[in-house]
Amino acid sequence: QVQLVESGGGLVHAGGSLRLSCAASGRTFSIYVMGWFRQTPGKEREFVAAISRSGLTTYYADSVKGRFTISRDNAKNTVYLQMNSLKPEDTAVYYCVADQSPGALAMDSGEYDYWGQGTQVTVSS
């Protein structure tokens, strides 16, 4: 099992940058595929990004490709989401997720076993 705690959310102006962090408990962090989802009231959860166990492979939603970068530091049990060129439509609660039994990087929220509490990101125009 793993516990996930997000941090780094806040208020930023359009065009600005923000870096989210997700700290995981335990000593088996490297066995999990990690990812990020986001959600706003009245909308379904939206896949944002995922990263392989080794960190060598990443996958992004088209809406954030070229602007966001996911990375991980297995020695620190931490995954990051660097968010650049932020837009008002990026406003959402961002969730860190972990998949213990990956076959491949997944966009389906049902594939992930663990979820963090979420951190609010607000982008003003």
N, CA, C and O atoms as a GROMACS GRO file, in nm:
protein
  500
    1GLN      N    1   0.083  -0.118   0.000
    1GLN     CA    2   0.000   0.000   0.000
    1GLN      C    3   0.088   0.124   0.000
    1GLN      O    4   0.205   0.121   0.037
    2VAL      N    5   0.027   0.234  -0.042
    2VAL     CA    6   0.098   0.361  -0.048
    2VAL      C    7   0.001   0.474  -0.017
    2VAL      O    8  -0.116   0.469  -0.054
    3GLN      N    9   0.051   0.576   0.051
    3GLN     CA   10  -0.023   0.698   0.075
    3GLN      C   11   0.040   0.810  -0.006
    3GLN      O   12   0.162   0.822  -0.013
    4LEU      N   13  -0.045   0.893  -0.067
    4LEU     CA   14   0.000   0.999  -0.154
    4LEU      C   15  -0.046   1.134  -0.101
    4LEU      O   16  -0.162   1.150  -0.064
    5VAL      N   17   0.045   1.230  -0.096
    5VAL     CA   18   0.014   1.364  -0.047
    5VAL      C   19   0.064   1.466  -0.147
    5VAL      O   20   0.185   1.477  -0.171
    6GLU      N   21  -0.029   1.543  -0.206
    6GLU     CA   22   0.006   1.646  -0.303
    6GLU      C   23   0.035   1.779  -0.234
    6GLU      O   24  -0.015   1.805  -0.124
    7SER      N   25   0.116   1.861  -0.299
    7SER     CA   26   0.143   1.995  -0.252
    7SER      C   27   0.184   2.081  -0.371
    7SER      O   28   0.214   2.029  -0.478
    8GLY      N   29   0.185   2.213  -0.351
    8GLY     CA   30   0.231   2.304  -0.453
    8GLY      C   31   0.123   2.377  -0.528
    8GLY      O   32   0.153   2.463  -0.611
    9GLY      N   33  -0.003   2.346  -0.502
    9GLY     CA   34  -0.111   2.416  -0.568
    9GLY      C   35  -0.123   2.559  -0.519
    9GLY      O   36  -0.065   2.596  -0.416
   10GLY      N   37  -0.198   2.640  -0.594
   10GLY     CA   38  -0.216   2.778  -0.556
   10GLY      C   39  -0.275   2.860  -0.669
   10GLY      O   40  -0.329   2.805  -0.765
   11LEU      N   41  -0.264   2.991  -0.655
   11LEU     CA   42  -0.317   3.086  -0.753
   11LEU      C   43  -0.203   3.141  -0.838
   11LEU      O   44  -0.099   3.182  -0.786
   12VAL      N   45  -0.223   3.141  -0.969
   12VAL     CA   46  -0.123   3.192  -1.061
   12VAL      C   47  -0.193   3.262  -1.177
   12VAL      O   48  -0.305   3.224  -1.214
   13HIS      N   49  -0.129   3.362  -1.235
   13HIS     CA   50  -0.185   3.431  -1.350
   13HIS      C   51  -0.161   3.352  -1.478
   13HIS      O   52  -0.066   3.274  -1.488
   14ALA      N   53  -0.247   3.372  -1.576
   14ALA     CA   54  -0.231   3.307  -1.705
   14ALA      C   55  -0.093   3.335  -1.762
   14ALA      O   56  -0.044   3.448  -1.757
   15GLY      N   57  -0.030   3.231  -1.815
   15GLY     CA   58   0.104   3.241  -1.867
   15GLY      C   59   0.212   3.209  -1.767
   15GLY      O   60   0.329   3.196  -1.803
   16GLY      N   61   0.175   3.195  -1.641
   16GLY     CA   62   0.270   3.165  -1.536
   16GLY      C   63   0.298   3.017  -1.523
   16GLY      O   64   0.251   2.936  -1.602
   17SER      N   65   0.377   2.984  -1.421
   17SER     CA   66   0.420   2.846  -1.398
   17SER      C   67   0.394   2.804  -1.254
   17SER      O   68   0.386   2.888  -1.164
   18LEU      N   69   0.383   2.675  -1.236
   18LEU     CA   70   0.362   2.618  -1.104
   18LEU      C   71   0.417   2.475  -1.106
   18LEU      O   72   0.410   2.407  -1.209
   19ARG      N   73   0.472   2.431  -0.995
   19ARG     CA   74   0.520   2.293  -0.985
   19ARG      C   75   0.449   2.221  -0.872
   19ARG      O   76   0.455   2.264  -0.756
   20LEU      N   77   0.382   2.112  -0.905
   20LEU     CA   78   0.316   2.029  -0.808
   20LEU      C   79   0.408   1.914  -0.766
   20LEU      O   80   0.485   1.863  -0.847
   21SER      N   81   0.399   1.875  -0.639
   21SER     CA   82   0.474   1.762  -0.588
   21SER      C   83   0.380   1.661  -0.526
   21SER      O   84   0.274   1.697  -0.475
   22CYS      N   85   0.418   1.535  -0.532
   22CYS     CA   86   0.342   1.428  -0.470
   22CYS      C   87   0.438   1.338  -0.396
   22CYS      O   88   0.522   1.272  -0.456
   23ALA      N   89   0.427   1.336  -0.264
   23ALA     CA   90   0.512   1.254  -0.179
   23ALA      C   91   0.441   1.123  -0.145
   23ALA      O   92   0.326   1.125  -0.101
   24ALA      N   93   0.509   1.011  -0.166
   24ALA     CA   94   0.453   0.880  -0.141
   24ALA      C   95   0.519   0.815  -0.020
   24ALA      O   96   0.639   0.830   0.001
   25SER      N   97   0.440   0.744   0.058
   25SER     CA   98   0.493   0.672   0.173
   25SER      C   99   0.549   0.538   0.130
   25SER      O  100   0.527   0.493   0.018
   26GLY      N  101   0.622   0.473   0.220
   26GLY     CA  102   0.674   0.340   0.196
   26GLY      C  103   0.808   0.339   0.126
   26GLY      O  104   0.866   0.443   0.094
   27ARG      N  105   0.857   0.216   0.104
   27ARG     CA  106   0.988   0.197   0.042
   27ARG      C  107   0.980   0.126  -0.093
   27ARG      O  108   1.082   0.082  -0.146
   28THR      N  109   0.860   0.116  -0.147
   28THR     CA  110   0.839   0.047  -0.274
   28THR      C  111   0.787   0.140  -0.382
   28THR      O  112   0.717   0.097  -0.473
   29PHE      N  113   0.820   0.268  -0.372
   29PHE     CA  114   0.772   0.368  -0.466
   29PHE      C  115   0.805   0.332  -0.611
   29PHE      O  116   0.724   0.357  -0.700
   30SER      N  117   0.921   0.275  -0.633
   30SER     CA  118   0.967   0.249  -0.769
   30SER      C  119   0.886   0.143  -0.843
   30SER      O  120   0.900   0.131  -0.965
   31ILE      N  121   0.802   0.066  -0.774
   31ILE     CA  122   0.722  -0.037  -0.841
   31ILE      C  123   0.595   0.020  -0.902
   31ILE      O  124   0.527  -0.050  -0.977
   32TYR      N  125   0.561   0.144  -0.873
   32TYR     CA  126   0.436   0.203  -0.919
   32TYR      C  127   0.456   0.289  -1.043
   32TYR      O  128   0.550   0.368  -1.052
   33VAL      N  129   0.366   0.272  -1.138
   33VAL     CA  130   0.345   0.376  -1.238
   33VAL      C  131   0.273   0.491  -1.168
   33VAL      O  132   0.179   0.469  -1.092
   34MET      N  133   0.316   0.614  -1.193
   34MET     CA  134   0.259   0.731  -1.129
   34MET      C  135   0.194   0.821  -1.233
   34MET      O  136   0.232   0.820  -1.350
   35GLY      N  137   0.096   0.899  -1.188
   35GLY     CA  138   0.029   0.989  -1.281
   35GLY      C  139  -0.042   1.102  -1.211
   35GLY      O  140  -0.043   1.113  -1.088
   36TRP      N  141  -0.102   1.187  -1.294
   36TRP     CA  142  -0.180   1.301  -1.246
   36TRP      C  143  -0.313   1.307  -1.321
   36TRP      O  144  -0.317   1.289  -1.443
   37PHE      N  145  -0.422   1.332  -1.247
   37PHE     CA  146  -0.553   1.361  -1.301
   37PHE      C  147  -0.598   1.497  -1.249
   37PHE      O  148  -0.541   1.548  -1.153
   38ARG      N  149  -0.699   1.555  -1.312
   38ARG     CA  150  -0.756   1.679  -1.262
   38ARG      C  151  -0.908   1.675  -1.278
   38ARG      O  152  -0.962   1.603  -1.362
   39GLN      N  153  -0.977   1.756  -1.195
   39GLN     CA  154  -1.122   1.756  -1.196
   39GLN      C  155  -1.176   1.891  -1.151
   39GLN      O  156  -1.125   1.951  -1.056
   40THR      N  157  -1.281   1.938  -1.219
   40THR     CA  158  -1.354   2.057  -1.180
   40THR      C  159  -1.498   2.017  -1.150
   40THR      O  160  -1.544   1.915  -1.201
   41PRO      N  161  -1.572   2.095  -1.068
   41PRO     CA  162  -1.710   2.059  -1.037
   41PRO      C  163  -1.796   2.043  -1.161
   41PRO      O  164  -1.793   2.128  -1.251
   42GLY      N  165  -1.872   1.935  -1.166
   42GLY     CA  166  -1.961   1.910  -1.278
   42GLY      C  167  -1.896   1.844  -1.398
   42GLY      O  168  -1.962   1.820  -1.498
   43LYS      N  169  -1.768   1.815  -1.389
   43LYS     CA  170  -1.697   1.751  -1.499
   43LYS      C  171  -1.635   1.619  -1.453
   43LYS      O  172  -1.609   1.599  -1.334
   44GLU      N  173  -1.612   1.529  -1.549
   44GLU     CA  174  -1.546   1.403  -1.520
   44GLU      C  175  -1.398   1.426  -1.498
   44GLU      O  176  -1.341   1.526  -1.543
   45ARG      N  177  -1.336   1.333  -1.427
   45ARG     CA  178  -1.193   1.339  -1.410
   45ARG      C  179  -1.122   1.330  -1.543
   45ARG      O  180  -1.160   1.251  -1.630
   46GLU      N  181  -1.020   1.410  -1.559
   46GLU     CA  182  -0.946   1.418  -1.683
   46GLU      C  183  -0.802   1.375  -1.661
   46GLU      O  184  -0.734   1.424  -1.572
   47PHE      N  185  -0.757   1.283  -1.744
   47PHE     CA  186  -0.617   1.241  -1.740
   47PHE      C  187  -0.526   1.355  -1.781
   47PHE      O  188  -0.556   1.429  -1.874
   48VAL      N  189  -0.415   1.369  -1.709
   48VAL     CA  190  -0.319   1.474  -1.739
   48VAL      C  191  -0.187   1.416  -1.788
   48VAL      O  192  -0.140   1.451  -1.897
   49ALA      N  193  -0.126   1.328  -1.709
   49ALA     CA  194   0.005   1.275  -1.744
   49ALA      C  195   0.034   1.148  -1.664
   49ALA      O  196  -0.026   1.126  -1.559
   50ALA      N  197   0.126   1.066  -1.716
   50ALA     CA  198   0.170   0.945  -1.646
   50ALA      C  199   0.317   0.923  -1.675
   50ALA      O  200   0.370   0.971  -1.775
   51ILE      N  201   0.382   0.849  -1.586
   51ILE     CA  202   0.524   0.822  -1.599
   51ILE      C  203   0.553   0.678  -1.556
   51ILE      O  204   0.496   0.630  -1.459
   52SER      N  205   0.641   0.611  -1.630
   52SER     CA  206   0.674   0.472  -1.603
   52SER      C  207   0.751   0.457  -1.474
   52SER      O  208   0.796   0.556  -1.415
   53ARG      N  209   0.767   0.333  -1.430
   53ARG     CA  210   0.837   0.305  -1.305
   53ARG      C  211   0.981   0.353  -1.306
   53ARG      O  212   1.032   0.401  -1.204
   54SER      N  213   1.045   0.340  -1.419
   54SER     CA  214   1.184   0.384  -1.432
   54SER      C  215   1.196   0.534  -1.456
   54SER      O  216   1.304   0.592  -1.436
   55GLY      N  217   1.088   0.597  -1.498
   55GLY     CA  218   1.092   0.738  -1.533
   55GLY      C  219   1.135   0.763  -1.676
   55GLY      O  220   1.146   0.879  -1.717
   56LEU      N  221   1.160   0.658  -1.752
   56LEU     CA  222   1.210   0.673  -1.887
   56LEU      C  223   1.101   0.699  -1.991
   56LEU      O  224   1.130   0.747  -2.101
   57THR      N  225   0.976   0.669  -1.956
   57THR     CA  226   0.864   0.686  -2.049
   57THR      C  227   0.757   0.774  -1.986
   57THR      O  228   0.720   0.756  -1.870
   58THR      N  229   0.708   0.870  -2.063
   58THR     CA  230   0.600   0.958  -2.017
   58THR      C  231   0.490   0.963  -2.121
   58THR      O  232   0.511   0.933  -2.238
   59TYR      N  233   0.370   1.004  -2.076
   59TYR     CA  234   0.254   1.014  -2.163
   59TYR      C  235   0.170   1.130  -2.116
   59TYR      O  236   0.149   1.148  -1.996
   60TYR      N  237   0.121   1.212  -2.211
   60TYR     CA  238   0.048   1.333  -2.178
   60TYR      C  239  -0.084   1.343  -2.253
   60TYR      O  240  -0.097   1.296  -2.366
   61ALA      N  241  -0.182   1.407  -2.188
   61ALA     CA  242  -0.303   1.446  -2.259
   61ALA      C  243  -0.268   1.552  -2.362
   61ALA      O  244  -0.178   1.634  -2.340
   62ASP      N  245  -0.340   1.551  -2.473
   62ASP     CA  246  -0.313   1.649  -2.578
   62ASP      C  247  -0.328   1.793  -2.528
   62ASP      O  248  -0.259   1.883  -2.576
   63SER      N  249  -0.416   1.814  -2.433
   63SER     CA  250  -0.444   1.948  -2.384
   63SER      C  251  -0.326   2.011  -2.309
   63SER      O  252  -0.320   2.133  -2.295
   64VAL      N  253  -0.234   1.928  -2.260
   64VAL     CA  254  -0.122   1.980  -2.182
   64VAL      C  255   0.013   1.951  -2.247
   64VAL      O  256   0.115   1.999  -2.198
   65LYS      N  257   0.014   1.874  -2.353
   65LYS     CA  258   0.140   1.837  -2.418
   65LYS      C  259   0.216   1.960  -2.463
   65LYS      O  260   0.160   2.050  -2.526
   66GLY      N  261   0.344   1.963  -2.431
   66GLY     CA  262   0.428   2.076  -2.464
   66GLY      C  263   0.432   2.184  -2.359
   66GLY      O  264   0.518   2.271  -2.362
   67ARG      N  265   0.339   2.179  -2.263
   67ARG     CA  266   0.334   2.278  -2.155
   67ARG      C  267   0.366   2.217  -2.019
   67ARG      O  268   0.428   2.283  -1.936
   68PHE      N  269   0.324   2.093  -1.996
   68PHE     CA  270   0.345   2.026  -1.868
   68PHE      C  271   0.453   1.919  -1.883
   68PHE      O  272   0.470   1.860  -1.990
   69THR      N  273   0.527   1.895  -1.774
   69THR     CA  274   0.628   1.791  -1.770
   69THR      C  275   0.615   1.711  -1.641
   69THR      O  276   0.619   1.768  -1.532
   70ILE      N  277   0.599   1.580  -1.653
   70ILE     CA  278   0.596   1.492  -1.537
   70ILE      C  279   0.734   1.431  -1.518
   70ILE      O  280   0.801   1.396  -1.615
   71SER      N  281   0.776   1.418  -1.393
   71SER     CA  282   0.904   1.358  -1.361
   71SER      C  283   0.894   1.289  -1.226
   71SER      O  284   0.798   1.310  -1.152
   72ARG      N  285   0.994   1.206  -1.194
   72ARG     CA  286   0.993   1.139  -1.065
   72ARG      C  287   1.134   1.124  -1.012
   72ARG      O  288   1.230   1.116  -1.089
   73ASP      N  289   1.145   1.121  -0.880
   73ASP     CA  290   1.270   1.097  -0.811
   73ASP      C  291   1.245   0.981  -0.717
   73ASP      O  292   1.192   0.999  -0.608
   74ASN      N  293   1.284   0.861  -0.760
   74ASN     CA  294   1.254   0.742  -0.681
   74ASN      C  295   1.329   0.741  -0.547
   74ASN      O  296   1.282   0.681  -0.450
   75ALA      N  297   1.444   0.806  -0.540
   75ALA     CA  298   1.518   0.814  -0.415
   75ALA      C  299   1.444   0.897  -0.311
   75ALA      O  300   1.460   0.875  -0.191
   76LYS      N  301   1.361   0.993  -0.357
   76LYS     CA  302   1.283   1.078  -0.268
   76LYS      C  303   1.138   1.035  -0.257
   76LYS      O  304   1.060   1.098  -0.186
   77ASN      N  305   1.099   0.928  -0.326
   77ASN     CA  306   0.960   0.882  -0.328
   77ASN      C  307   0.865   0.995  -0.369
   77ASN      O  308   0.760   1.015  -0.307
   78THR      N  309   0.902   1.068  -0.472
   78THR     CA  310   0.828   1.187  -0.511
   78THR      C  311   0.810   1.193  -0.662
   78THR      O  312   0.901   1.160  -0.738
   79VAL      N  313   0.691   1.236  -0.705
   79VAL     CA  314   0.663   1.264  -0.845
   79VAL      C  315   0.625   1.411  -0.857
   79VAL      O  316   0.565   1.467  -0.765
   80TYR      N  317   0.659   1.472  -0.969
   80TYR     CA  318   0.638   1.615  -0.990
   80TYR      C  319   0.557   1.639  -1.116
   80TYR      O  320   0.556   1.557  -1.208
   81LEU      N  321   0.491   1.753  -1.119
   81LEU     CA  322   0.426   1.800  -1.240
   81LEU      C  323   0.463   1.948  -1.257
   81LEU      O  324   0.411   2.034  -1.187
   82GLN      N  325   0.552   1.974  -1.351
   82GLN     CA  326   0.589   2.112  -1.384
   82GLN      C  327   0.490   2.165  -1.485
   82GLN      O  328   0.473   2.108  -1.592
   83MET      N  329   0.424   2.275  -1.451
   83MET     CA  330   0.317   2.331  -1.532
   83MET      C  331   0.360   2.470  -1.580
   83MET      O  332   0.374   2.562  -1.500
   84ASN      N  333   0.382   2.483  -1.710
   84ASN     CA  334   0.421   2.610  -1.770
   84ASN      C  335   0.312   2.661  -1.863
   84ASN      O  336   0.224   2.586  -1.904
   85SER      N  337   0.319   2.790  -1.896
   85SER     CA  338   0.222   2.852  -1.987
   85SER      C  339   0.079   2.820  -1.946
   85SER      O  340  -0.002   2.780  -2.028
   86LEU      N  341   0.049   2.839  -1.820
   86LEU     CA  342  -0.081   2.801  -1.766
   86LEU      C  343  -0.193   2.885  -1.825
   86LEU      O  344  -0.177   3.004  -1.853
   87LYS      N  345  -0.308   2.820  -1.842
   87LYS     CA  346  -0.427   2.882  -1.898
   87LYS      C  347  -0.541   2.874  -1.797
   87LYS      O  348  -0.539   2.786  -1.711
   88PRO      N  349  -0.640   2.963  -1.804
   88PRO     CA  350  -0.754   2.953  -1.713
   88PRO      C  351  -0.823   2.817  -1.715
   88PRO      O  352  -0.873   2.772  -1.612
   89GLU      N  353  -0.826   2.751  -1.830
   89GLU     CA  354  -0.889   2.620  -1.840
   89GLU      C  355  -0.811   2.510  -1.769
   89GLU      O  356  -0.861   2.398  -1.756
   90ASP      N  357  -0.691   2.540  -1.722
   90ASP     CA  358  -0.615   2.445  -1.640
   90ASP      C  359  -0.662   2.445  -1.495
   90ASP      O  360  -0.620   2.359  -1.417
   91THR      N  361  -0.748   2.538  -1.458
   91THR     CA  362  -0.799   2.546  -1.321
   91THR      C  363  -0.873   2.417  -1.285
   91THR      O  364  -0.964   2.376  -1.355
   92ALA      N  365  -0.832   2.355  -1.175
   92ALA     CA  366  -0.891   2.228  -1.133
   92ALA      C  367  -0.827   2.184  -1.003
   92ALA      O  368  -0.728   2.242  -0.957
   93VAL      N  369  -0.883   2.080  -0.943
   93VAL     CA  370  -0.816   2.007  -0.836
   93VAL      C  371  -0.732   1.900  -0.902
   93VAL      O  372  -0.782   1.820  -0.981
   94TYR      N  373  -0.605   1.897  -0.870
   94TYR     CA  374  -0.512   1.801  -0.929
   94TYR      C  375  -0.484   1.688  -0.831
   94TYR      O  376  -0.455   1.711  -0.714
   95TYR      N  377  -0.494   1.564  -0.881
   95TYR     CA  378  -0.477   1.445  -0.800
   95TYR      C  379  -0.357   1.364  -0.846
   95TYR      O  380  -0.338   1.342  -0.965
   96CYS      N  381  -0.277   1.322  -0.752
   96CYS     CA  382  -0.168   1.228  -0.776
   96CYS      C  383  -0.222   1.086  -0.766
   96CYS      O  384  -0.301   1.057  -0.676
   97VAL      N  385  -0.181   0.998  -0.857
   97VAL     CA  386  -0.231   0.860  -0.860
   97VAL      C  387  -0.117   0.762  -0.877
   97VAL      O  388  -0.011   0.796  -0.929
   98ALA      N  389  -0.140   0.637  -0.831
   98ALA     CA  390  -0.041   0.531  -0.840
   98ALA      C  391  -0.106   0.402  -0.887
   98ALA      O  392  -0.216   0.368  -0.843
   99ASP      N  393  -0.038   0.329  -0.974
   99ASP     CA  394  -0.084   0.202  -1.030
   99ASP      C  395   0.017   0.095  -0.995
   99ASP      O  396   0.131   0.100  -1.041
  100GLN      N  397  -0.023  -0.002  -0.914
  100GLN     CA  398   0.067  -0.107  -0.867
  100GLN      C  399   0.080  -0.222  -0.966
  100GLN      O  400   0.179  -0.295  -0.963
  101SER      N  401  -0.018  -0.239  -1.053
  101SER     CA  402  -0.019  -0.352  -1.146
  101SER      C  403  -0.028  -0.303  -1.290
  101SER      O  404  -0.125  -0.334  -1.360
  102PRO      N  405   0.070  -0.228  -1.334
  102PRO     CA  406   0.061  -0.170  -1.469
  102PRO      C  407   0.096  -0.271  -1.578
  102PRO      O  408   0.188  -0.351  -1.565
  103GLY      N  409   0.019  -0.264  -1.686
  103GLY     CA  410   0.056  -0.332  -1.809
  103GLY      C  411   0.118  -0.233  -1.905
  103GLY      O  412   0.208  -0.265  -1.983
  104ALA      N  413   0.067  -0.110  -1.897
  104ALA     CA  414   0.115   0.001  -1.977
  104ALA      C  415   0.066   0.130  -1.911
  104ALA      O  416  -0.019   0.125  -1.821
  105LEU      N  417   0.116   0.243  -1.953
  105LEU     CA  418   0.067   0.371  -1.903
  105LEU      C  419  -0.078   0.387  -1.944
  105LEU      O  420  -0.113   0.365  -2.060
  106ALA      N  421  -0.164   0.426  -1.848
  106ALA     CA  422  -0.308   0.427  -1.869
  106ALA      C  423  -0.368   0.566  -1.852
  106ALA      O  424  -0.321   0.645  -1.770
  107MET      N  425  -0.472   0.594  -1.931
  107MET     CA  426  -0.549   0.716  -1.919
  107MET      C  427  -0.679   0.696  -1.841
  107MET      O  428  -0.745   0.794  -1.805
  108ASP      N  429  -0.718   0.571  -1.816
  108ASP     CA  430  -0.840   0.538  -1.746
  108ASP      C  431  -0.819   0.549  -1.596
  108ASP      O  432  -0.729   0.485  -1.541
  109SER      N  433  -0.900   0.630  -1.529
  109SER     CA  434  -0.886   0.649  -1.385
  109SER      C  435  -0.904   0.519  -1.307
  109SER      O  436  -0.848   0.504  -1.199
  110GLY      N  437  -0.983   0.424  -1.361
  110GLY     CA  438  -1.006   0.298  -1.296
  110GLY      C  439  -0.885   0.207  -1.289
  110GLY      O  440  -0.885   0.110  -1.214
  111GLU      N  441  -0.783   0.237  -1.365
  111GLU     CA  442  -0.661   0.156  -1.365
  111GLU      C  443  -0.571   0.188  -1.246
  111GLU      O  444  -0.480   0.111  -1.216
  112TYR      N  445  -0.595   0.298  -1.178
  112TYR     CA  446  -0.507   0.342  -1.070
  112TYR      C  447  -0.560   0.299  -0.934
  112TYR      O  448  -0.679   0.311  -0.906
  113ASP      N  449  -0.471   0.248  -0.851
  113ASP     CA  450  -0.508   0.188  -0.723
  113ASP      C  451  -0.515   0.286  -0.608
  113ASP      O  452  -0.592   0.266  -0.513
  114TYR      N  453  -0.436   0.392  -0.613
  114TYR     CA  454  -0.426   0.487  -0.503
  114TYR      C  455  -0.439   0.629  -0.552
  114TYR      O  456  -0.391   0.665  -0.660
  115TRP      N  457  -0.507   0.711  -0.471
  115TRP     CA  458  -0.531   0.851  -0.503
  115TRP      C  459  -0.494   0.939  -0.385
  115TRP      O  460  -0.517   0.903  -0.270
  116GLY      N  461  -0.437   1.055  -0.414
  116GLY     CA  462  -0.411   1.153  -0.311
  116GLY      C  463  -0.535   1.236  -0.280
  116GLY      O  464  -0.640   1.215  -0.341
  117GLN      N  465  -0.523   1.329  -0.187
  117GLN     CA  466  -0.635   1.414  -0.146
  117GLN      C  467  -0.664   1.525  -0.247
  117GLN      O  468  -0.775   1.577  -0.251
  118GLY      N  469  -0.566   1.561  -0.327
  118GLY     CA  470  -0.583   1.665  -0.426
  118GLY      C  471  -0.530   1.800  -0.380
  118GLY      O  472  -0.525   1.828  -0.260
  119THR      N  473  -0.490   1.881  -0.476
  119THR     CA  474  -0.444   2.016  -0.449
  119THR      C  475  -0.504   2.110  -0.553
  119THR      O  476  -0.505   2.080  -0.672
  120GLN      N  477  -0.555   2.225  -0.507
  120GLN     CA  478  -0.625   2.318  -0.595
  120GLN      C  479  -0.526   2.404  -0.674
  120GLN      O  480  -0.433   2.460  -0.617
  121VAL      N  481  -0.549   2.412  -0.804
  121VAL     CA  482  -0.475   2.502  -0.892
  121VAL      C  483  -0.575   2.598  -0.956
  121VAL      O  484  -0.672   2.555  -1.019
  122THR      N  485  -0.552   2.726  -0.939
  122THR     CA  486  -0.640   2.828  -0.995
  122THR      C  487  -0.558   2.922  -1.083
  122THR      O  488  -0.459   2.979  -1.037
  123VAL      N  489  -0.599   2.936  -1.208
  123VAL     CA  490  -0.530   3.021  -1.304
  123VAL      C  491  -0.622   3.136  -1.340
  123VAL      O  492  -0.730   3.113  -1.395
  124SER      N  493  -0.582   3.258  -1.310
  124SER     CA  494  -0.663   3.375  -1.338
  124SER      C  495  -0.625   3.435  -1.472
  124SER      O  496  -0.511   3.422  -1.517
  125SER      N  497  -0.722   3.502  -1.535
  125SER     CA  498  -0.698   3.566  -1.664
  125SER      C  499  -0.669   3.713  -1.650
  125SER      O  500  -0.647   3.781  -1.750
   0.00000   0.00000   0.00000
